PDB file of C-alpha atoms in Angstrom:
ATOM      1  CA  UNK H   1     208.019 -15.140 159.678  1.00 42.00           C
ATOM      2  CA  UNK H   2     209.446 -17.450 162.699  1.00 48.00           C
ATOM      3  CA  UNK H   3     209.313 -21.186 161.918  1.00 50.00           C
ATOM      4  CA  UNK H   4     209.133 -23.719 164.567  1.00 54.00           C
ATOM      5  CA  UNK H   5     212.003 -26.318 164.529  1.00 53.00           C
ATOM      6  CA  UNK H   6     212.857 -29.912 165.552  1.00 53.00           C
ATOM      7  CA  UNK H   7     215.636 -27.736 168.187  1.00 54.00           C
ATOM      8  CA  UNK H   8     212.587 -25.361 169.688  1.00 54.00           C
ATOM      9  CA  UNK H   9     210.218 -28.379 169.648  1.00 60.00           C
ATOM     10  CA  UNK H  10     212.640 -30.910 171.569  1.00 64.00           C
ATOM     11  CA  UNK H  11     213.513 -27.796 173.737  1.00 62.00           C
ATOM     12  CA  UNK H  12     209.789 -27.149 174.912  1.00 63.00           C
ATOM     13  CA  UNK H  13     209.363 -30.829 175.537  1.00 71.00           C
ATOM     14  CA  UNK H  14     212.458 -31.155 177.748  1.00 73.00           C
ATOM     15  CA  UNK H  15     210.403 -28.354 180.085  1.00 70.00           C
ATOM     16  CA  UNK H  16     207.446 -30.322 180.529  1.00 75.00           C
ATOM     17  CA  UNK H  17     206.978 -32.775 183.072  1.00 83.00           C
ATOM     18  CA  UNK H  18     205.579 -36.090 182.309  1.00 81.00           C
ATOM     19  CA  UNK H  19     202.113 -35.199 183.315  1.00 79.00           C
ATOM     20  CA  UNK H  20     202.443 -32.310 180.691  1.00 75.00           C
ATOM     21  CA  UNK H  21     203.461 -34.373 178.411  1.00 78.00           C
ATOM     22  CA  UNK H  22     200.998 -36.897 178.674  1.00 81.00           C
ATOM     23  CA  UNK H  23     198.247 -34.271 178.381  1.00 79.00           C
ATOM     24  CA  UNK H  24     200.124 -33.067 175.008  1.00 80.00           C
ATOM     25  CA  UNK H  25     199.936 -35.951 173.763  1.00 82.00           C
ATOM     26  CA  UNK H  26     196.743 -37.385 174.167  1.00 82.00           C
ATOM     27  CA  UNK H  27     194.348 -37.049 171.078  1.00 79.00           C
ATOM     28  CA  UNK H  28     191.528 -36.196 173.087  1.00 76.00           C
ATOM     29  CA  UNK H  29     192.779 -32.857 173.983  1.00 78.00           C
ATOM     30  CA  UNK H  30     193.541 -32.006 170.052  1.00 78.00           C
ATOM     31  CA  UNK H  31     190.782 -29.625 169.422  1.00 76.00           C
ATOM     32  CA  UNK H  32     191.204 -27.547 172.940  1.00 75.00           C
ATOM     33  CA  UNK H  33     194.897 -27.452 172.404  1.00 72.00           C
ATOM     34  CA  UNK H  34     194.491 -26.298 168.900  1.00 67.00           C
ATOM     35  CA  UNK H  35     192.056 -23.656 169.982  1.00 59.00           C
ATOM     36  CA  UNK H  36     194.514 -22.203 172.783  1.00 59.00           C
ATOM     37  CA  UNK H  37     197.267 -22.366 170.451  1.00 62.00           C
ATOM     38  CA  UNK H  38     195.243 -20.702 167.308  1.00 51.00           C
ATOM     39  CA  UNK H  39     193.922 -17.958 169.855  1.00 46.00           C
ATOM     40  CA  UNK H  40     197.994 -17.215 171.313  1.00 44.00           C
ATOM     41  CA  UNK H  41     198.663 -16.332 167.451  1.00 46.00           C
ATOM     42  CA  UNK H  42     196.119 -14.497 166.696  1.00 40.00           C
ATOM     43  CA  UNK H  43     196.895 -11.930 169.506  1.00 36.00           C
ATOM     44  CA  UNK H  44     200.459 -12.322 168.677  1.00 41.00           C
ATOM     45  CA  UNK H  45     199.698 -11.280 164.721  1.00 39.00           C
ATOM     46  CA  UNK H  46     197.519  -8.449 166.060  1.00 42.00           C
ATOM     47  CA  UNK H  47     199.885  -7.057 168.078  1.00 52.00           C
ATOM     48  CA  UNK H  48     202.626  -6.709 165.734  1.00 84.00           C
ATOM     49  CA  UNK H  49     202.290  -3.927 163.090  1.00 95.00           C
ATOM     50  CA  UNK H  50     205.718  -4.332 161.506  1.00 97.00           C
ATOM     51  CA  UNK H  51     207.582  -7.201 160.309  1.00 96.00           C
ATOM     52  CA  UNK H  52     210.839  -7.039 158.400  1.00 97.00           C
ATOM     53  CA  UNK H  53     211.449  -9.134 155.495  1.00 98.00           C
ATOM     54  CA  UNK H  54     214.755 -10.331 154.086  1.00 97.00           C
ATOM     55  CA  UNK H  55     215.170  -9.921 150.523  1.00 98.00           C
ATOM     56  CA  UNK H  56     214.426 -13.410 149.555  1.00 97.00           C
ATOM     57  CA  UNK H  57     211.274 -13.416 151.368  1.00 97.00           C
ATOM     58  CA  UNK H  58     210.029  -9.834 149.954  1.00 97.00           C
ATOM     59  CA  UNK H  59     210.926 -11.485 146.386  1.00 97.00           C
ATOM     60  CA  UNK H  60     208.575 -14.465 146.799  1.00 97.00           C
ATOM     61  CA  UNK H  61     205.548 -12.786 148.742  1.00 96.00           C
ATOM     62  CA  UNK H  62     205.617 -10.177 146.205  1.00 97.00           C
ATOM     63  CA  UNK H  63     207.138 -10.291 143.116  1.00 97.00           C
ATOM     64  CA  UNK H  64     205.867  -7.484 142.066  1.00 97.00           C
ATOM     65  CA  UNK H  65     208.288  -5.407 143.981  1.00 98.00           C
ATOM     66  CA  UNK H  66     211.408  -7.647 143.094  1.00 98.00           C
ATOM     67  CA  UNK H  67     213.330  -5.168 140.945  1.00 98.00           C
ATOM     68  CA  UNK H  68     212.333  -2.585 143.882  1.00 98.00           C
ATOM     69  CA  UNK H  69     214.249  -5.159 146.679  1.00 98.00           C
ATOM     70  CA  UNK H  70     217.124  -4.747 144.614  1.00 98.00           C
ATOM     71  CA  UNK H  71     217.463  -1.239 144.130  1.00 98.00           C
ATOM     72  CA  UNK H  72     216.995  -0.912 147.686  1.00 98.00           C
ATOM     73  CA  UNK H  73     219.353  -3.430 148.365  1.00 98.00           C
ATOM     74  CA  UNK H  74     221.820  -0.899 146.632  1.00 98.00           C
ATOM     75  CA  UNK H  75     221.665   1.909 148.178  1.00 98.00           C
ATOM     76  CA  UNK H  76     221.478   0.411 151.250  1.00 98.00           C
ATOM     77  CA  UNK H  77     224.939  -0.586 150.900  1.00 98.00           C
ATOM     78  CA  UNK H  78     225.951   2.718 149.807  1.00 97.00           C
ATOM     79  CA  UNK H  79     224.677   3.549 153.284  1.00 97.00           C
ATOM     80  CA  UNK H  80     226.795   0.745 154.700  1.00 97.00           C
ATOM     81  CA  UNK H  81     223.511  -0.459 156.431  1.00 97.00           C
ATOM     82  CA  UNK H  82     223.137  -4.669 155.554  1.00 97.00           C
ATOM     83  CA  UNK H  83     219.859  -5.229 157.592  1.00 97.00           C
ATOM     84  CA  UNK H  84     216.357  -4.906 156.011  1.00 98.00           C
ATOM     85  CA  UNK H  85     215.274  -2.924 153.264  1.00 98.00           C
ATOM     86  CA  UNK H  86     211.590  -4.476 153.374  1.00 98.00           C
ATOM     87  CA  UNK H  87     209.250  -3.845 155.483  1.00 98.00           C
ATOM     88  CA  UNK H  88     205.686  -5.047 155.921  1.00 98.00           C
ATOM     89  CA  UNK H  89     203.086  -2.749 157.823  1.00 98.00           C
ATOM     90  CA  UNK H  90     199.783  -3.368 159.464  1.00 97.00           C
ATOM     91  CA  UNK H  91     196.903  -1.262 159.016  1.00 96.00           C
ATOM     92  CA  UNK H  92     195.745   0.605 162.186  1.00 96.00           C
ATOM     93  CA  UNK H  93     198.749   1.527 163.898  1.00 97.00           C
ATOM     94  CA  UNK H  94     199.155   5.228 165.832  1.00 97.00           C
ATOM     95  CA  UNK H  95     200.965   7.476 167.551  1.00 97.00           C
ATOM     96  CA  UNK H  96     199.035   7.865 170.519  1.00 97.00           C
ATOM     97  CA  UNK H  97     197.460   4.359 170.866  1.00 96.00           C
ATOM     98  CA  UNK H  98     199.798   1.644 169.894  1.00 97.00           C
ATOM     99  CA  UNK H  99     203.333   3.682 169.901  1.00 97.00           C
ATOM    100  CA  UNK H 100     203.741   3.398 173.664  1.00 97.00           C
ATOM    101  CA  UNK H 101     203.389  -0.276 173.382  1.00 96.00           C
ATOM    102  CA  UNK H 102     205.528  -0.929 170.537  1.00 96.00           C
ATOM    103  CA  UNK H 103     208.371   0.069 172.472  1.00 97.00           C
ATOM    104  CA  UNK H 104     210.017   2.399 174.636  1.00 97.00           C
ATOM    105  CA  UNK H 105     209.003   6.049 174.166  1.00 98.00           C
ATOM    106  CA  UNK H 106     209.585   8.856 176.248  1.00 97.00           C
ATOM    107  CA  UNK H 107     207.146   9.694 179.272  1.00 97.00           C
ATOM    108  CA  UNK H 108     204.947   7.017 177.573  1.00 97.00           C
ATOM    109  CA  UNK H 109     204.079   9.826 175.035  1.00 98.00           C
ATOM    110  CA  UNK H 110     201.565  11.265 177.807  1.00 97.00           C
ATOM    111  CA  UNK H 111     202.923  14.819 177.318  1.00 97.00           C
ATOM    112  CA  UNK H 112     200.936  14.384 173.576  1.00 96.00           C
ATOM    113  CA  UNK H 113     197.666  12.733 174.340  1.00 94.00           C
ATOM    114  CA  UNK H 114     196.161  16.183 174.542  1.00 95.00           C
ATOM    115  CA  UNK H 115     197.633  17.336 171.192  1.00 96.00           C
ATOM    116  CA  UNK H 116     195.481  17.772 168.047  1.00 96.00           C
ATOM    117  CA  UNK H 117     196.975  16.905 164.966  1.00 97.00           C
ATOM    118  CA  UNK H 118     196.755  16.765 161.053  1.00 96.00           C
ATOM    119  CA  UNK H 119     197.690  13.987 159.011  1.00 94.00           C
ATOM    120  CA  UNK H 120     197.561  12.041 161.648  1.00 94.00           C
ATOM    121  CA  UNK H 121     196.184   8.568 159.837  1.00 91.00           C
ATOM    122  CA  UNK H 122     196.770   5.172 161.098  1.00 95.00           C
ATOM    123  CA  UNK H 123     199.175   3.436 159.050  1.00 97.00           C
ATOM    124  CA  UNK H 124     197.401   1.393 156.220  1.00 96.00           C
ATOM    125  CA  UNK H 125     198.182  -2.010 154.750  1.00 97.00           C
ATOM    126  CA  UNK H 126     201.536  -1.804 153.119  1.00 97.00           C
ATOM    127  CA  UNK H 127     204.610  -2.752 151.992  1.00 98.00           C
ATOM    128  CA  UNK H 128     207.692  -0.246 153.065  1.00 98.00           C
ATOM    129  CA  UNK H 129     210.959   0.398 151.534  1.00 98.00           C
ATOM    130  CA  UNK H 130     213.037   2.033 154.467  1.00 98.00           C
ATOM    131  CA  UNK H 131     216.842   2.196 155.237  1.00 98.00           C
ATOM    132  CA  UNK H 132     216.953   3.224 158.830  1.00 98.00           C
ATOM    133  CA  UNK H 133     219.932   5.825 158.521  1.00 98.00           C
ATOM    134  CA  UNK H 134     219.176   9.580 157.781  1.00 97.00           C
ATOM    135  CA  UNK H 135     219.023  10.528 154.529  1.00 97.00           C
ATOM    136  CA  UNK H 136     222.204  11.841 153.222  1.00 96.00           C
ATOM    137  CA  UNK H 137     222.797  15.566 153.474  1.00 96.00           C
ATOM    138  CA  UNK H 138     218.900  16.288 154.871  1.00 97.00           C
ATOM    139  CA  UNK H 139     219.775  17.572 158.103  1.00 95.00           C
ATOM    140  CA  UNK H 140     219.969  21.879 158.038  1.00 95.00           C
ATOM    141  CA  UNK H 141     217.538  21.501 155.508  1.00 96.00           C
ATOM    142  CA  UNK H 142     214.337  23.196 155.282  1.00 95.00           C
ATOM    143  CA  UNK H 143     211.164  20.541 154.708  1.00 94.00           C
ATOM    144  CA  UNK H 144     210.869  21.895 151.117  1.00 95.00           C
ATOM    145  CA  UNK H 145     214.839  21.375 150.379  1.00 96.00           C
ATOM    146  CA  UNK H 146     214.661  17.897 152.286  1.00 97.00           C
ATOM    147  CA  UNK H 147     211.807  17.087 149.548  1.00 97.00           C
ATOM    148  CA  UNK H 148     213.834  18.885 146.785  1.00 98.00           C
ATOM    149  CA  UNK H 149     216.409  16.056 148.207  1.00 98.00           C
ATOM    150  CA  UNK H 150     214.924  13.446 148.247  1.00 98.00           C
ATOM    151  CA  UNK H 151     213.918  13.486 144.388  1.00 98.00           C
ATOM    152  CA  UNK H 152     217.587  13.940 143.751  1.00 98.00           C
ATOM    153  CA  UNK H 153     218.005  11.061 145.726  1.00 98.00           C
ATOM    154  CA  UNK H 154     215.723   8.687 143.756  1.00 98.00           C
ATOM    155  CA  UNK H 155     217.857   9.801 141.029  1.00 98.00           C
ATOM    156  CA  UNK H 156     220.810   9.366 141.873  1.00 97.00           C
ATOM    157  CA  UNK H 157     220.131   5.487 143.179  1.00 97.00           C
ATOM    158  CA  UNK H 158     217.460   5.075 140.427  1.00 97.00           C
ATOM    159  CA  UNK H 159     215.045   4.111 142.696  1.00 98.00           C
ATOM    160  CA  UNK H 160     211.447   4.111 141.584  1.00 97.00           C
ATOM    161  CA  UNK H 161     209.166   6.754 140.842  1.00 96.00           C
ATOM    162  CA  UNK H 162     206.447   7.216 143.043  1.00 96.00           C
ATOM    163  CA  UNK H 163     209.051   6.053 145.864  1.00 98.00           C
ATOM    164  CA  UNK H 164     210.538   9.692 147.881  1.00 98.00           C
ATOM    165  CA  UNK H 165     207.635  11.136 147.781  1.00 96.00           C
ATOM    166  CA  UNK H 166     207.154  11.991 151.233  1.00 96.00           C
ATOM    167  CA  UNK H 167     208.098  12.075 154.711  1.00 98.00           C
ATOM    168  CA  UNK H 168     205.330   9.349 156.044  1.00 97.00           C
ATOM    169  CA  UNK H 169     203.494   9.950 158.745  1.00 97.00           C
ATOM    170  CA  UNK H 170     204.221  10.426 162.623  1.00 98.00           C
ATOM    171  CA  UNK H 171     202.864   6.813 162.840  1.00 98.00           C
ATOM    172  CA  UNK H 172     204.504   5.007 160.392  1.00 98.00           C
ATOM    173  CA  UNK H 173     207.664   6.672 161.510  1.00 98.00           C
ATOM    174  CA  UNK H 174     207.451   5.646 164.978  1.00 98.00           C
ATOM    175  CA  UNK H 175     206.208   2.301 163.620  1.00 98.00           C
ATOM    176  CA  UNK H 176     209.329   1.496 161.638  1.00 98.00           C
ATOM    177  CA  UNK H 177     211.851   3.044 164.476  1.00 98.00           C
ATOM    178  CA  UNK H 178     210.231   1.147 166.903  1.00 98.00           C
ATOM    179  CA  UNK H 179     210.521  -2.297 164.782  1.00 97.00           C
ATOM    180  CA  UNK H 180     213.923  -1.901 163.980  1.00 97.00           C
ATOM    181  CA  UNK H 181     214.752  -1.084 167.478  1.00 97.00           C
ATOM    182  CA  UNK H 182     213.167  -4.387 168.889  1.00 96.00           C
ATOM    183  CA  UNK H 183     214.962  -6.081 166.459  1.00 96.00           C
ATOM    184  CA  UNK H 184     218.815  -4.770 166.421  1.00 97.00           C
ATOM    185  CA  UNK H 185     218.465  -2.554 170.103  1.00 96.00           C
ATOM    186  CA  UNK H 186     220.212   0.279 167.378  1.00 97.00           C
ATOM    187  CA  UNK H 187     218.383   3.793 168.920  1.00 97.00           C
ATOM    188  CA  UNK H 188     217.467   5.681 165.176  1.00 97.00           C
ATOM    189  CA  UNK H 189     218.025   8.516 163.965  1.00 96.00           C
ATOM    190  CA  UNK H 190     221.462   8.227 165.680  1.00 93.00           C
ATOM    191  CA  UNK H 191     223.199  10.871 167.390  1.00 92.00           C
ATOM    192  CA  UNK H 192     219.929  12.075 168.530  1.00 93.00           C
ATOM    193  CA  UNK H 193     218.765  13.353 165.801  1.00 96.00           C
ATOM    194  CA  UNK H 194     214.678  13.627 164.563  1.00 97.00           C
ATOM    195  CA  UNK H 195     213.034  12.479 161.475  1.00 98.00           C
ATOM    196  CA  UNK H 196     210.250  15.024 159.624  1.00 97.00           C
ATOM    197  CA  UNK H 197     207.065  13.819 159.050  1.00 97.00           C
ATOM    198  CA  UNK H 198     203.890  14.511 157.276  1.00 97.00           C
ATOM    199  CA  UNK H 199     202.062  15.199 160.579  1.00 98.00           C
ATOM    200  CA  UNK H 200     201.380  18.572 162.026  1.00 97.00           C
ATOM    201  CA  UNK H 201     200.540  19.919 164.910  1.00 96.00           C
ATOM    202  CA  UNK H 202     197.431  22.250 164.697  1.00 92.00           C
ATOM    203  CA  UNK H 203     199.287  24.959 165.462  1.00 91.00           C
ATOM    204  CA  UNK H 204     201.183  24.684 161.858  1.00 92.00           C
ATOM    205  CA  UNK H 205     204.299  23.153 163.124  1.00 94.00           C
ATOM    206  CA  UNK H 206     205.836  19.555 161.781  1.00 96.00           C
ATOM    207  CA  UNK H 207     206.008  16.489 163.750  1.00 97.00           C
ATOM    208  CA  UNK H 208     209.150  14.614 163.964  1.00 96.00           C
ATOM    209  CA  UNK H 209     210.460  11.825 165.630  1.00 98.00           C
ATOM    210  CA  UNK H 210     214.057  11.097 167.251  1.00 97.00           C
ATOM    211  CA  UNK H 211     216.111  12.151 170.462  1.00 96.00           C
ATOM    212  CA  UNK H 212     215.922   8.449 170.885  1.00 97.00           C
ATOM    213  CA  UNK H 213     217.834   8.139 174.548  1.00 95.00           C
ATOM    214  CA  UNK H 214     217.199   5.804 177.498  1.00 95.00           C
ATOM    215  CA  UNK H 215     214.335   7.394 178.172  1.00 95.00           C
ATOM    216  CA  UNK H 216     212.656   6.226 175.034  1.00 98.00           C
ATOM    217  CA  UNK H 217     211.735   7.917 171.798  1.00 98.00           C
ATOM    218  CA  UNK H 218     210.235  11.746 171.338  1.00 98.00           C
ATOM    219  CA  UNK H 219     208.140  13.485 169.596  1.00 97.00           C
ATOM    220  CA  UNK H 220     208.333  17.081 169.178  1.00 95.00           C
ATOM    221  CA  UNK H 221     207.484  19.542 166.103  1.00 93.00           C
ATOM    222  CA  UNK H 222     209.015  22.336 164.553  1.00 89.00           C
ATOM    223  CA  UNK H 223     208.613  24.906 161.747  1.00 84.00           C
ATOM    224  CA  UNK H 224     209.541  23.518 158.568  1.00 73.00           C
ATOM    225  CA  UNK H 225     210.233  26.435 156.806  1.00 81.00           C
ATOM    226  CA  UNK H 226     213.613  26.738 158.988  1.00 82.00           C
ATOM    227  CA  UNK H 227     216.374  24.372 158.463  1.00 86.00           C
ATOM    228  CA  UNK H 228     217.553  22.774 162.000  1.00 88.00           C
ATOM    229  CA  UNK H 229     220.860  20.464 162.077  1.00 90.00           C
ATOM    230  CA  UNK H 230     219.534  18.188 164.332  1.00 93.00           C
ATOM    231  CA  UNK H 231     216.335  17.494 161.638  1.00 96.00           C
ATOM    232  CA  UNK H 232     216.702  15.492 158.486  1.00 96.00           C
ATOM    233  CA  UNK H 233     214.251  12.780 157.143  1.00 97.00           C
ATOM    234  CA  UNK H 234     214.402   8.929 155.878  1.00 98.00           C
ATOM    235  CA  UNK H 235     213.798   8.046 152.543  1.00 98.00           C
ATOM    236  CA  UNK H 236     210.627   6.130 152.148  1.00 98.00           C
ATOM    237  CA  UNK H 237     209.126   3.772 149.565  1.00 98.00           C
ATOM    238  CA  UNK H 238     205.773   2.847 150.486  1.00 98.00           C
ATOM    239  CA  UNK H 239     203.310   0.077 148.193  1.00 98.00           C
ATOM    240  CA  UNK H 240     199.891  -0.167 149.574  1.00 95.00           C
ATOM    241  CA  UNK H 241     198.908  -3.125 149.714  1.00 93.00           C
ATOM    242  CA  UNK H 242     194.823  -4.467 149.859  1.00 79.00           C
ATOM    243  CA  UNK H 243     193.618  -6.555 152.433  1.00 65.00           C
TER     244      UNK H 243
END
């Protein structure tokens, strides 16, 4: 979470003018001032679905998961990836709705409005494990060998149990994509690849989300039960969390 400084603080006061400053600084304008301020926040926190946490701070807000931030940690670095392994998710975020303004995706995601889908929950309250780098050796794989994978996976980086159990939905997909995006500008999957998901068109074919160019990030779907080299899938360790 951002914390406000003695720099940013001295910075915002050198932009005022002196009639600005005098109306910041006079006590009888406290409690409107406080109300603006409280109100800017609010829509600021309900905006924002995803927030990444660095180790230290996943430790302290939950404890819980410590042991879990460090065997993430570790095979993060055997993915040579040193940003965030934590994640913390928002209930009520989807595709279709709040996608589009989470960052750039392609044609706005208009071409999909009309689609009906399965699985298609909004994310829930949680904490997320994700690595934002392709799974190792998923791609060409059908989407019962990527979850054959994936338990190999947990395995192999002892990571724990009821973690790589899925592919998450279309939703939280886009969700965390679009997060780590806005915060490194890094376009995932890379080389234009797509991510499965547990979301399915109704016509029986998987959602999955990549082909992340300048014009934004797709969505597109395709049968599972074929193996495609341009389709792998993240490995995902998701904690709800209540409210």
């Amino acid at each position: 979470m951002a914390q406000a400084t003695a720099r940013s603080l001295a910075g915002l006061t050198n932009d005022l003018t002196d009639a600005e400053l005098l109306e910041l600084t006079n006590n009888g304008n406290r409690p409107e001032l406080k109300k603006f301020l409280a109100a800017l926040a609010t829509t600021r926190s309900d905006g924002t679905f995803v927030t990444h946490l660095s180790d230290d701070e996943a430790r302290a807000r939950f404890p819980q998961f410590a042991e879990a931030v460090a065997l993430w940690r570790k095979y993060a670095t055997a993915m040579s990836y040193t940003g965030p392994v934590a994640w913390r998710i928002k209930e009520g975020f989807t595709l279709k709705t709040h996608a589009p303004k989470a960052g750039p995706c392609f044609d706005q995601l208009n071409y999909l409005k009309g689609w009906s889908l399965k699985n298609d929950e909004p994310t829930k309250n949680a904490l997320v494990f994700w690595v934002p780098r392709i799974a190792e050796g998923s791609s060409g794989k059908t989407a019962d060998e990527m979850m054959t994978l994936q338990a190999e996976l947990r395995k192999q980086y002892k990571l724990p149990k009821n973690h790589c159990s899925s592919f998450g939905s279309i939703a939280l997909n886009f969700a965390l994509i679009l997060a780590h995006f806005k915060r490194t500008g890094e376009r995932m999957p890379l080389k234009y690849f797509y991510a499965a998901s547990d979301t399915f068109h109704e016509v029986g074919y998987r959602l999955f989300a990549g082909d992340f160019h300048e014009y934004g990030l797709d969505c597109s779907y395709w049968a599972g039960r074929y193996g495609s080299g341009i389709v792998g899938c993240f490995l995902l360790g998701v904690e709800t969390l209540g409210n």
